[in-house]
Coordinates of C-alpha atoms and ligand atoms in Angstrom, one line a residue:
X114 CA -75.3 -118.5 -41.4
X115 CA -76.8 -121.2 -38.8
X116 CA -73.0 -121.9 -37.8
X117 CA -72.9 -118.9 -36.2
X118 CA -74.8 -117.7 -33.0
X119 CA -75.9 -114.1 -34.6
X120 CA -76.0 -112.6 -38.0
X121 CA -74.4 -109.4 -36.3
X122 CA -72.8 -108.7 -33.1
X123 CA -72.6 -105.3 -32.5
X124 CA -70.6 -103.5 -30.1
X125 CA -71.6 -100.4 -28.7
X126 CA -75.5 -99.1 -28.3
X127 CA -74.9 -95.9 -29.5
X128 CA -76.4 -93.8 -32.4
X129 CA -74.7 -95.8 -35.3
X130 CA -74.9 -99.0 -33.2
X131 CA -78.6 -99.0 -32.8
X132 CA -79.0 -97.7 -36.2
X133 CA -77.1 -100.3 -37.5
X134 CA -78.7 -103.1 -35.3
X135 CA -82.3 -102.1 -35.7
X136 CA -81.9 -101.6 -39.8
X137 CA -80.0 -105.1 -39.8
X138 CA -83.1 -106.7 -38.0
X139 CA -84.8 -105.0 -40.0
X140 CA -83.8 -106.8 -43.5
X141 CA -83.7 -110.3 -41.4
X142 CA -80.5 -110.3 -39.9
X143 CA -80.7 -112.1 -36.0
X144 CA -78.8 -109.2 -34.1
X145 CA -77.5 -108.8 -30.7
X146 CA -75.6 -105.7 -29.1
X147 CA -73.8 -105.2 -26.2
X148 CA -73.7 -102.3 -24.3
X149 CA -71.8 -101.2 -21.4
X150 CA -73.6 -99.0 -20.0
X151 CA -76.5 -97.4 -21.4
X152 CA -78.5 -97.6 -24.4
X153 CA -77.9 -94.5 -26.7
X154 CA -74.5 -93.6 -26.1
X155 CA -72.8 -90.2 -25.6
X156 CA -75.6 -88.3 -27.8
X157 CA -77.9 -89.2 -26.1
X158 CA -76.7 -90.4 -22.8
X159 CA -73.9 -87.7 -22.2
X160 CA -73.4 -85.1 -25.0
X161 CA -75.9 -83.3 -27.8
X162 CA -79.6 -84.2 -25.9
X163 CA -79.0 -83.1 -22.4
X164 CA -76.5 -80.6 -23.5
X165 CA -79.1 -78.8 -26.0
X166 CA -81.5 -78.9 -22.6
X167 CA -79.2 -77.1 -20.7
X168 CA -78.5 -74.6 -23.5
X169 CA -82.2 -73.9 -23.3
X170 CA -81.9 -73.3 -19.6
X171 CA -79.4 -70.9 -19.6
X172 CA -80.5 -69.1 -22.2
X173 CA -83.7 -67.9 -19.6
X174 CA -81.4 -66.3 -18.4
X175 CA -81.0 -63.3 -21.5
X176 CA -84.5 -63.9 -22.1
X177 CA -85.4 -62.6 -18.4
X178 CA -83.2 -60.1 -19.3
X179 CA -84.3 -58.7 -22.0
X180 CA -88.3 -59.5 -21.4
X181 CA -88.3 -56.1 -19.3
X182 CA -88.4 -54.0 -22.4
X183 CA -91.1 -55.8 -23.7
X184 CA -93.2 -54.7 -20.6
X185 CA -92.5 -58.1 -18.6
X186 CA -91.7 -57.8 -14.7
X187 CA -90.6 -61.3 -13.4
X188 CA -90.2 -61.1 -9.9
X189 CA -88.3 -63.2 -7.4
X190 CA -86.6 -65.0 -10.3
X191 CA -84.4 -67.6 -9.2
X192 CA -82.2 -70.3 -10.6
X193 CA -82.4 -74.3 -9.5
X194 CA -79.6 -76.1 -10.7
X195 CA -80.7 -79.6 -9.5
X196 CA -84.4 -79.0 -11.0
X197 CA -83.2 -78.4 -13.8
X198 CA -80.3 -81.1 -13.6
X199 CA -83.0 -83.6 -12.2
X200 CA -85.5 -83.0 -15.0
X201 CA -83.0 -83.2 -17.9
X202 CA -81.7 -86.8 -15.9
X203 CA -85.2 -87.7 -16.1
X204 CA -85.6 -86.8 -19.6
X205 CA -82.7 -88.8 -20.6
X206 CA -83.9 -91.7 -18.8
X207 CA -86.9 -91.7 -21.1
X208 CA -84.9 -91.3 -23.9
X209 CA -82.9 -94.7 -22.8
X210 CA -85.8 -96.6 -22.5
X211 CA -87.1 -95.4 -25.9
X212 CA -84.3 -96.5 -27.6
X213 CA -84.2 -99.9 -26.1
X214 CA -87.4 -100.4 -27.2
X215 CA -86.7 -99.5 -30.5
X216 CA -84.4 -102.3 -30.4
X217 CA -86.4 -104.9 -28.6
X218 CA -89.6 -103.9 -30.9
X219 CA -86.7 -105.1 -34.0
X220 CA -86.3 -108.1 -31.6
X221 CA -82.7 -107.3 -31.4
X222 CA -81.3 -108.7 -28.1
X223 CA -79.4 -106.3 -25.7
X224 CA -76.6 -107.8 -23.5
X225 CA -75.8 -105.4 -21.1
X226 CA -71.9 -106.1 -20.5
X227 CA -69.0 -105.3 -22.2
X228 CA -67.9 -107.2 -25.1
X229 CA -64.4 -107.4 -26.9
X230 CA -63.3 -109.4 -30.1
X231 CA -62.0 -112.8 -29.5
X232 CA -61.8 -113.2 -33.7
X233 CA -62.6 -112.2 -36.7
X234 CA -66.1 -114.2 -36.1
X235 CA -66.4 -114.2 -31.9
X236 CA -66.8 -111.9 -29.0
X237 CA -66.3 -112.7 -25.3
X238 CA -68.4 -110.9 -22.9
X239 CA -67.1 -109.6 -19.5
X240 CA -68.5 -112.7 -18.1
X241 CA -66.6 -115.1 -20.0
X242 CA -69.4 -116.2 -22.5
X243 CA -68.1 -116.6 -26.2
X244 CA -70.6 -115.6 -28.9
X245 CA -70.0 -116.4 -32.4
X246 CA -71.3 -114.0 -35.8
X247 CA -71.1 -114.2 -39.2
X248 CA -70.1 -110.0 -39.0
X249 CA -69.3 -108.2 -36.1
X250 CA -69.7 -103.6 -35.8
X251 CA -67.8 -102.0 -33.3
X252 CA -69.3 -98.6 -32.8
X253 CA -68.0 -97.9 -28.9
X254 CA -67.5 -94.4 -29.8
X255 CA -65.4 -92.4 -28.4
X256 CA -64.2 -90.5 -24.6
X257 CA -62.9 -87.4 -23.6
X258 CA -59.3 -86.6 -24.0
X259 CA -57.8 -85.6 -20.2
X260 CA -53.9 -84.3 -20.4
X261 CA -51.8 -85.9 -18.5
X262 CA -50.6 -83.3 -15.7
X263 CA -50.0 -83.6 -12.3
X264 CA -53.8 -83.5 -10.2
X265 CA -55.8 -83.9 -13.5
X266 CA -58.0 -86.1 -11.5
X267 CA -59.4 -83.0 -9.9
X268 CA -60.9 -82.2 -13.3
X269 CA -64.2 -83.4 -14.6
X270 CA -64.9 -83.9 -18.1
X271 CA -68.3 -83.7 -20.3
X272 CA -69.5 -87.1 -18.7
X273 CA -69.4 -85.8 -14.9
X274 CA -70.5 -82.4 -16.1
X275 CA -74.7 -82.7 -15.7
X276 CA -74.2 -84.7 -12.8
X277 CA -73.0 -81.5 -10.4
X278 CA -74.2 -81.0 -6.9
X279 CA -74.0 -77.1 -7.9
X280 CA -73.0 -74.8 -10.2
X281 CA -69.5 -73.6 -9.8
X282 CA -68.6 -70.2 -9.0
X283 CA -65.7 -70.2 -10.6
X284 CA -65.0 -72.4 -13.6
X285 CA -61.9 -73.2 -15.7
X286 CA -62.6 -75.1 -19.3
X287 CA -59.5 -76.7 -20.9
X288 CA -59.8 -76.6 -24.6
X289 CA -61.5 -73.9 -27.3
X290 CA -63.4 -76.3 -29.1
X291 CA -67.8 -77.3 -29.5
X292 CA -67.5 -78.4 -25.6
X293 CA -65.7 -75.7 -24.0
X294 CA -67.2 -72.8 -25.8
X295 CA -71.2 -74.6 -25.3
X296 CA -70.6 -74.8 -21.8
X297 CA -68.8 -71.7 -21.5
X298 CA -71.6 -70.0 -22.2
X299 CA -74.3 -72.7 -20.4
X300 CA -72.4 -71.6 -17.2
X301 CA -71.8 -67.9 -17.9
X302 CA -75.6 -68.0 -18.3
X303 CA -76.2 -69.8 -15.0
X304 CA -74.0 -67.1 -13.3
X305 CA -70.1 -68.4 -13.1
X306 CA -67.5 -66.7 -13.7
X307 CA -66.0 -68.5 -16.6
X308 CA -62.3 -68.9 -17.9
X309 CA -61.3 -70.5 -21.0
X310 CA -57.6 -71.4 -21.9
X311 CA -56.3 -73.0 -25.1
X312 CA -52.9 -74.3 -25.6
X313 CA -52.8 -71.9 -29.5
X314 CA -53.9 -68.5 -30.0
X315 CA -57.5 -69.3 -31.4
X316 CA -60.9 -70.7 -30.4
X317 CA -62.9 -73.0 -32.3
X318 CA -60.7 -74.1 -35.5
X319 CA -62.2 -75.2 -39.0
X320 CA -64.8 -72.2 -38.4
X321 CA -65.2 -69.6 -40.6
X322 CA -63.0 -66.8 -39.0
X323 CA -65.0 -63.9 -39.1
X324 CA -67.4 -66.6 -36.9
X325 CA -64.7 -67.3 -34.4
X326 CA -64.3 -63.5 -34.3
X327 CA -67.6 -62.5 -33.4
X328 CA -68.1 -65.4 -30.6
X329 CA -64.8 -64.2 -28.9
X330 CA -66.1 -60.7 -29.0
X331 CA -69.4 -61.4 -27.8
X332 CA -68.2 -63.7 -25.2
X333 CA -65.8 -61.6 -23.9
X334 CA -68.5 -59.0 -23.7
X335 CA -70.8 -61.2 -21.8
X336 CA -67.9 -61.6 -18.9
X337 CA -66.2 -64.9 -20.0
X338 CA -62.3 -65.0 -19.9
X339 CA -60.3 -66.0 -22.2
X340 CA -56.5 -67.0 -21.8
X341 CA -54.6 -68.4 -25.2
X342 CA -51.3 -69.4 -25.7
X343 CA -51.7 -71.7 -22.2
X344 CA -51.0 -75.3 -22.1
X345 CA -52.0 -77.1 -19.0
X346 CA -49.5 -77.3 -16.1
X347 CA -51.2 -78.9 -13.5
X348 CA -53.9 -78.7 -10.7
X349 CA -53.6 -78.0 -6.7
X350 CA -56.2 -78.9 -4.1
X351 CA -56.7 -76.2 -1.9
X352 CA -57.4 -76.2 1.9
X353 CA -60.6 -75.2 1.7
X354 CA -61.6 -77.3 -1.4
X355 CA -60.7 -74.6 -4.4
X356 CA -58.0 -75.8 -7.2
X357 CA -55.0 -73.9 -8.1
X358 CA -54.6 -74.0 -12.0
X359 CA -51.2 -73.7 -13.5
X360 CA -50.3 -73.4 -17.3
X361 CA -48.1 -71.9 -19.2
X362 CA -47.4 -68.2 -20.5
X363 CA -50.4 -67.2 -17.6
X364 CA -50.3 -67.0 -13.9
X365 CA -52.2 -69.8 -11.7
X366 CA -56.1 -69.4 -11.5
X367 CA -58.0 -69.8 -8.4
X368 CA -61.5 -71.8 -9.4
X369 CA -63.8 -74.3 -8.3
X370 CA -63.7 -76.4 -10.9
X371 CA -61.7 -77.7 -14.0
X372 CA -63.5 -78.7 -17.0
X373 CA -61.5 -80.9 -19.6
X374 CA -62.8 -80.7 -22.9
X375 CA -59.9 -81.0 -25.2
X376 CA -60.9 -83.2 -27.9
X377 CA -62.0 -87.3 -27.6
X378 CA -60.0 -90.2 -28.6
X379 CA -61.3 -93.7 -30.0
X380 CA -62.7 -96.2 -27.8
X381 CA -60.5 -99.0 -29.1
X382 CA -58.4 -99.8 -26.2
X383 CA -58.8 -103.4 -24.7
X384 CA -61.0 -104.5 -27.0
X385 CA -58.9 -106.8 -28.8
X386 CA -59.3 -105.2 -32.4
X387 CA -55.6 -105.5 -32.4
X388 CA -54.7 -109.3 -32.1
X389 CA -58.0 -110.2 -34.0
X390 CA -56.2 -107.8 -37.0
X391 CA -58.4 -104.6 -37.5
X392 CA -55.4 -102.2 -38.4
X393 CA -56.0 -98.9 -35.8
X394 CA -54.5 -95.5 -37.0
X395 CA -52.3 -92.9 -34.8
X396 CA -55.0 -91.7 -32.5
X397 CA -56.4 -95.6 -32.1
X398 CA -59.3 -95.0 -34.5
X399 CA -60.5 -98.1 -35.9
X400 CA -59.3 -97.7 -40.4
X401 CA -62.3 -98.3 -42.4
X402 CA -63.1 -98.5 -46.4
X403 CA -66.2 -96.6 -48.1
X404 CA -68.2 -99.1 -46.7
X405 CA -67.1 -98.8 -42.8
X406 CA -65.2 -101.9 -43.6
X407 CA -62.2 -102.5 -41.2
X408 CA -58.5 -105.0 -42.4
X409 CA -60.8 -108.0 -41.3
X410 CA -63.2 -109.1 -43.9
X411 CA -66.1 -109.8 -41.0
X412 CA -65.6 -106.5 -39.1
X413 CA -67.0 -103.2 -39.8
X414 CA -66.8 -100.3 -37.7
X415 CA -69.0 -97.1 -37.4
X416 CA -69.1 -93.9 -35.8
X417 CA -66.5 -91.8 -33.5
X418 CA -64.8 -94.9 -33.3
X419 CA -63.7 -94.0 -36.9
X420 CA -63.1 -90.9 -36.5
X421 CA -64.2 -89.5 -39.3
X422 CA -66.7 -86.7 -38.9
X423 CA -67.3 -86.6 -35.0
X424 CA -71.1 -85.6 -35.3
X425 CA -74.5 -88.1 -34.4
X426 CA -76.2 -88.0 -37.6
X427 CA -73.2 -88.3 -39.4
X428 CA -72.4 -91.8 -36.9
X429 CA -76.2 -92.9 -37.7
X430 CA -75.9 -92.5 -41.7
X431 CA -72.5 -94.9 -41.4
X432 CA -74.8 -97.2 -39.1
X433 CA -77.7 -97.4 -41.8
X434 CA -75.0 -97.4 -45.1
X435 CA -73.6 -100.3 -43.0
X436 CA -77.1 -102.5 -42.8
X437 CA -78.1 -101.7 -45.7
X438 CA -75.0 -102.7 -47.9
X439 CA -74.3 -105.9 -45.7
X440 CA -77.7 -106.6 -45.1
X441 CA -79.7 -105.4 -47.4
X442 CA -78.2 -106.1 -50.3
X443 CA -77.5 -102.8 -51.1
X444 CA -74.0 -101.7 -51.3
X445 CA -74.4 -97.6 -49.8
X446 CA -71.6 -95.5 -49.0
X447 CA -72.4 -92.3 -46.8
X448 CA -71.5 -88.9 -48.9
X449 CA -69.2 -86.2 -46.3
X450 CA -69.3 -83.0 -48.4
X451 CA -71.5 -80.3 -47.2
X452 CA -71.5 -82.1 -43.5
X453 CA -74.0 -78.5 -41.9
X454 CA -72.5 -78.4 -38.4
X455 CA -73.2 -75.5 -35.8
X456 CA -71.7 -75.3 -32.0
X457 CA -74.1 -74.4 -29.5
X458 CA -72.7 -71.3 -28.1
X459 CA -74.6 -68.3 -26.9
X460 CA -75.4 -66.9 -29.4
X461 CA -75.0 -70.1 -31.4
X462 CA -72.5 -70.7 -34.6
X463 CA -73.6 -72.8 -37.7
X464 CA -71.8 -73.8 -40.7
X465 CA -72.2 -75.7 -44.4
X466 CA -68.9 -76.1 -46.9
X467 CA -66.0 -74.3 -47.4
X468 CA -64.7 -71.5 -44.5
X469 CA -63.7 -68.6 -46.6
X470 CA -60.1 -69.5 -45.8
X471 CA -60.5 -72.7 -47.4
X472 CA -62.7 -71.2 -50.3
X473 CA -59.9 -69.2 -51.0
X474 CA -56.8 -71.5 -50.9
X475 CA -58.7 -73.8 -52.7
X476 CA -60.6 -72.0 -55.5
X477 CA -58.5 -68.6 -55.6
X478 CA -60.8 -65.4 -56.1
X479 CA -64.2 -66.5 -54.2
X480 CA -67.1 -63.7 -53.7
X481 CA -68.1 -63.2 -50.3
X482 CA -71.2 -61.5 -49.3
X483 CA -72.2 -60.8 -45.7
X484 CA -74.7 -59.3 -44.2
X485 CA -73.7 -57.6 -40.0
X486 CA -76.4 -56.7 -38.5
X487 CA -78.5 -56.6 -35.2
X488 CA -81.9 -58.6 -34.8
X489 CA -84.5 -56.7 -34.0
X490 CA -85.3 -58.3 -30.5
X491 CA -82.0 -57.8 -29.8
X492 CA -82.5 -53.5 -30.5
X493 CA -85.7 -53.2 -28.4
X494 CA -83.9 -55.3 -25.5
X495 CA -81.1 -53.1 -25.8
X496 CA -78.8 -56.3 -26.6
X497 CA -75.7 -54.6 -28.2
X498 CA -75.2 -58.1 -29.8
X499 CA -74.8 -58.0 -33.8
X500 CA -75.3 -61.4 -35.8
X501 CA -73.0 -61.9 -38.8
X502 CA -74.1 -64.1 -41.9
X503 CA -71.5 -64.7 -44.5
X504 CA -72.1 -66.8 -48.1
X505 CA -69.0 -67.5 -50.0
X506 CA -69.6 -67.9 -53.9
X507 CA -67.2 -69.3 -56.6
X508 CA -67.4 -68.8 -60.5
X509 CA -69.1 -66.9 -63.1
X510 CA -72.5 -68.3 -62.0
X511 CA -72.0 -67.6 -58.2
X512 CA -72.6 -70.8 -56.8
X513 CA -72.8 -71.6 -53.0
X514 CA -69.7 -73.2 -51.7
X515 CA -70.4 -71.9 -47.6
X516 CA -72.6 -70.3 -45.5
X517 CA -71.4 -69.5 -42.0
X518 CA -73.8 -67.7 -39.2
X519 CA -73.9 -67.0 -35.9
X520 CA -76.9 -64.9 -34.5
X521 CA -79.9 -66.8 -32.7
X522 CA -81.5 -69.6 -34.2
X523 CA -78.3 -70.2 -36.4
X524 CA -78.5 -73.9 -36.1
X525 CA -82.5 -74.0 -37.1
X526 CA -81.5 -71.6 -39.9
X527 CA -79.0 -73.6 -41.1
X528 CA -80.3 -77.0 -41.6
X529 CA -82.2 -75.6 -44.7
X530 CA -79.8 -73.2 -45.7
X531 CA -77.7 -76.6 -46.2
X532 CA -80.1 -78.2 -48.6
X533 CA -78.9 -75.2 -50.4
X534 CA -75.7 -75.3 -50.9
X535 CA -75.9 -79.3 -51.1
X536 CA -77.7 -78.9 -53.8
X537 CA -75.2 -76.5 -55.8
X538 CA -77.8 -73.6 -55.8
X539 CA -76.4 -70.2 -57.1
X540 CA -76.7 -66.5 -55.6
X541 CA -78.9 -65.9 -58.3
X542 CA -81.1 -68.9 -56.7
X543 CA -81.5 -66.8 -53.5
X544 CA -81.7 -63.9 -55.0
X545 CA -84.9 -64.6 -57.1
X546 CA -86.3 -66.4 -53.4
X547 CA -89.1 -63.6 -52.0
X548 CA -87.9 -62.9 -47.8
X549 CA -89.9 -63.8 -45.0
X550 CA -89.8 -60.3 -43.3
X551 CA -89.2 -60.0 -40.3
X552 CA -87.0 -62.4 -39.3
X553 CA -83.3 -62.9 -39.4
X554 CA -83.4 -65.6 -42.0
X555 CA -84.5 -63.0 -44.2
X556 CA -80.9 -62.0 -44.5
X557 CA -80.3 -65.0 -46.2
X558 CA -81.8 -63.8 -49.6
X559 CA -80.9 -60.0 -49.4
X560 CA -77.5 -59.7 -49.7
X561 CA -76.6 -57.5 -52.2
Ligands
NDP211 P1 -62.8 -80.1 -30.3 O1 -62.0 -80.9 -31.3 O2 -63.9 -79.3 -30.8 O3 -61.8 -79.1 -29.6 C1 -60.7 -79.5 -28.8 C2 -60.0 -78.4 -28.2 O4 -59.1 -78.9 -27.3 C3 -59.3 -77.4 -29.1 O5 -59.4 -76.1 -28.7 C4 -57.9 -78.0 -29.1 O6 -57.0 -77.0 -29.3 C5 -57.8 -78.5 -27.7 N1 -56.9 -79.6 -27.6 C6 -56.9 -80.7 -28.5 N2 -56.0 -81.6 -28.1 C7 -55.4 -81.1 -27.0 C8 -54.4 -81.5 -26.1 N3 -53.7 -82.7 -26.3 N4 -54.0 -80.7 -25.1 C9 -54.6 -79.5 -24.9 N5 -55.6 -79.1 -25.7 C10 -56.0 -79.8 -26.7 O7 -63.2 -81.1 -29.2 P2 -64.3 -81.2 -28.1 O8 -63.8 -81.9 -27.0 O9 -64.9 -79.8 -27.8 O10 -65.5 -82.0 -28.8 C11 -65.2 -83.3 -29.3 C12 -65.9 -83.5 -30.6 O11 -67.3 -83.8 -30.2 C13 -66.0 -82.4 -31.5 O12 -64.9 -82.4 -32.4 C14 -67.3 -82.6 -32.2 O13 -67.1 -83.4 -33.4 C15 -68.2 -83.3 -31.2 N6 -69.1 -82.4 -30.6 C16 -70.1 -81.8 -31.4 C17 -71.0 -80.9 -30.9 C18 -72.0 -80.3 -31.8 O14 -72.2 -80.8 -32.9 N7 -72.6 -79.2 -31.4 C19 -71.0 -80.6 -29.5 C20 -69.9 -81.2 -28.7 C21 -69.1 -82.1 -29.3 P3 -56.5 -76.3 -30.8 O15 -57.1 -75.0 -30.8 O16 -55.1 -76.3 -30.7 O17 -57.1 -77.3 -31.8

């Protein structure tokens, strides 16, 4: 080990990198990371954390709303973008300098530049330096996707997006995924008119249907556009500052802005993986074995860089399996089924297991209980906006194999609905559970 400047190099300060790093200290390794840019990655930095704030600060605006049926008069209301920009910046700067410390507290040193591999057992930092380790993790995530059409530089993608001098008054998202539908409603909420195109007929694949359903009725009811069957042609600079959109199947949409969130590829350009040996796959993913090993015996990879299951906690168990099975002496492998996921939309969707699609191409006759109804808050409000919950059973003894919601407070919901089904719980196990009245949850254990 003394032959070598570091234990572990890692590559990439993100959630599974400073996982990784921190745990590694932890059981003794001498770890350094390099990071680029900032400490916490895209979670953090760029994606989930100031996101979820700006969810919460659109979402004032239903609340406002609907708090004059519950007696509430809220004059003069008005709307700062850049407080509310400002403040979330601010929050993520504390959250950057929380995480460092986390790393410097595990006396893991931080080299701020960017590193690629010179070998199976080196890195060379932008400034030349050469540093040697006995094992090197590459977690550099991932970006987003941009199509390549004529004036796609007039676009912006999730990175530029909470860095706007204003909101738009007209926006155009590119894609029907977790991005594009969170911040079409984040900006439907803040009072732009919003139009999302996909290049196929559908929003939000791999959710349950009768979800997808619901959000692109509900959607549609709050005033957001939606245009399918449209690839991107191309964007034009207006005179006076406004982009011409063209795609296909759709005629050209004047808007302010053009949002880009079609998917995110592997950060694995220029970094060398190639020559030193790691084998990439078709999208430039980094190939890894059940322990987030890559073709080269000394290099392991974690995270969106893998491109297994895009999601931060998922990126932080792969980081933690890692140090503890090469560092701690305790071989761990990270388990995927029943990966709970929700999108952020308003209202939000979450999700555990199978789809029912799935449940019944892969088990044949599933039983599928669902439960449509409309929150109380939303009635008194006079919110003509019904939630949907939907558990899909398989077998004799009924047990869980999904649970699919979307109605307020899905994602909260969710997270112990999934210990549920992880578990291999039955109906009969929800059934014989006593509801919380009144809430939505409730729902849960009264399907009949
Ligand atoms: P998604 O994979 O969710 O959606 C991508 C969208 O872009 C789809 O509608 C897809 O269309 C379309 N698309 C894909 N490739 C192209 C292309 N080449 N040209 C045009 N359109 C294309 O990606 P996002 O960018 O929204 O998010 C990236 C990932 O980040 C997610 O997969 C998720 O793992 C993670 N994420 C998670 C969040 C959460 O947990 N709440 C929030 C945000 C991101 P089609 O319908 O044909 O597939």
């Amino acid at each position: 080990m003394a032959d070598y400047d570091y234990d572990l190099f890692t590559i990439g300060a993100g959630s599974g990198g400073v996982r990784a790093s921190r745990v590694a200290a932890a059981h003794g390794a001498r770890v350094a990371v390099a990071e680029e840019y900032r400490v916490g990655g895209t979670c953090v930095i760029r994606g989930c954390v100031p996101k979820k704030l700006l969810v919460y600060g659109a979402h004032f605006a239903e609340d406002l709303q609907d708090s004059r049926a519950f007696g509430w008069t809220a004059e003069n209301c008005v709307f700062d973008w850049k407080a509310l920009r400002d403040n979330v910046l601010a929050e993520v700067d504390r959250l950057n300098g929380l995480y460092r410390q986390t790393l410097e507290n595990h006396k893991v040193e931080i080299i701020e530049q960017r590193a690629t591999v010179s070998g199976p057992h080196e890195v060379t930092l932008a400034d030349g330096t050469r540093k040697t380790a006995k094992v090197i993790l590459v977690c550099t995530g991932a970006r987003p996707h941009i199509p390549s059409c004529p004036g796609h530089e007039l676009g912006i993608t999730s990175n530029e997006v909470f860095h706007l001098d204003e909101v738009p008054k007209r926006i155009l998202i590119s894609g029907a995924g977790y991005i594009a539908n969170e911040f079409a409603g984040i900006f439907n909420e803040f009072g732009s008119k919003v139009t999302l195109i996909n290049r196929s007929d559908q929003l939000l694949r791999g959710y349950d249907e009768s979800m997808r359903d619901r959000l692109l009725q509900i959607s549609t009811m709050k005033g957001i556009g939606f245009r399918f069957n449209a690839e991107f042609r191309g964007i034009h600079k207006n005179e006076d500052g406004s982009l011409r959109v063209s795609m296909t199947n759709h005629d050209d949409l004047e808007v302010d802005c053009v949002l880009f969130a079609t998917g995110r590829l592997p950060n694995t350009e220029g970094l060398g993986l190639e020559d030193a040996g790691v084998e990439l796959g078709a999208k430039g993913e980094i190939k890894v074995d059940k322990y987030s090993r890559t073709s080269v015996e000394s290099i392991y990879a974690v995270g969106d860089v893998t491109d297994r299951i895009q999601l931060t906690p998922v990126a932080i168990r792969e980081g933690q399996a890692f140090a503890d099975t090469v560092f701690g002496n305790k071989p761990t492998t990270v388990d995927y089924s029943c990966v709970p996921s929700a999108v952020f939309s308003h209202p939000p969707i979450a999700g555990v297991g199978m789809t029912e699609g799935e449940a019944r191409n892969k088990l044949g006759a599933v039983k599928v209980y669902q439960s449509d109804f409309r929150p109380m808050k939303n009635v008194l409000a006079g919110r003509n906006e019904r939630s949907l919950y939907k558990i899909i059973c398989d077998g004799e003894d009924e047990r869980i194999v999904g649970i699919h919601m979307i109605s307020p407070d899905a994602p909260e919901i969710m997270q112990a609905a999934a210990i549920a089904v992880k578990a291999g719980l039955t109906k009969a196990d929800f059934d014989a559970t006593v509801a919380i009245h009144p809430t939505m949850a409730e729902e849960l254990v009264l399907m009949r």
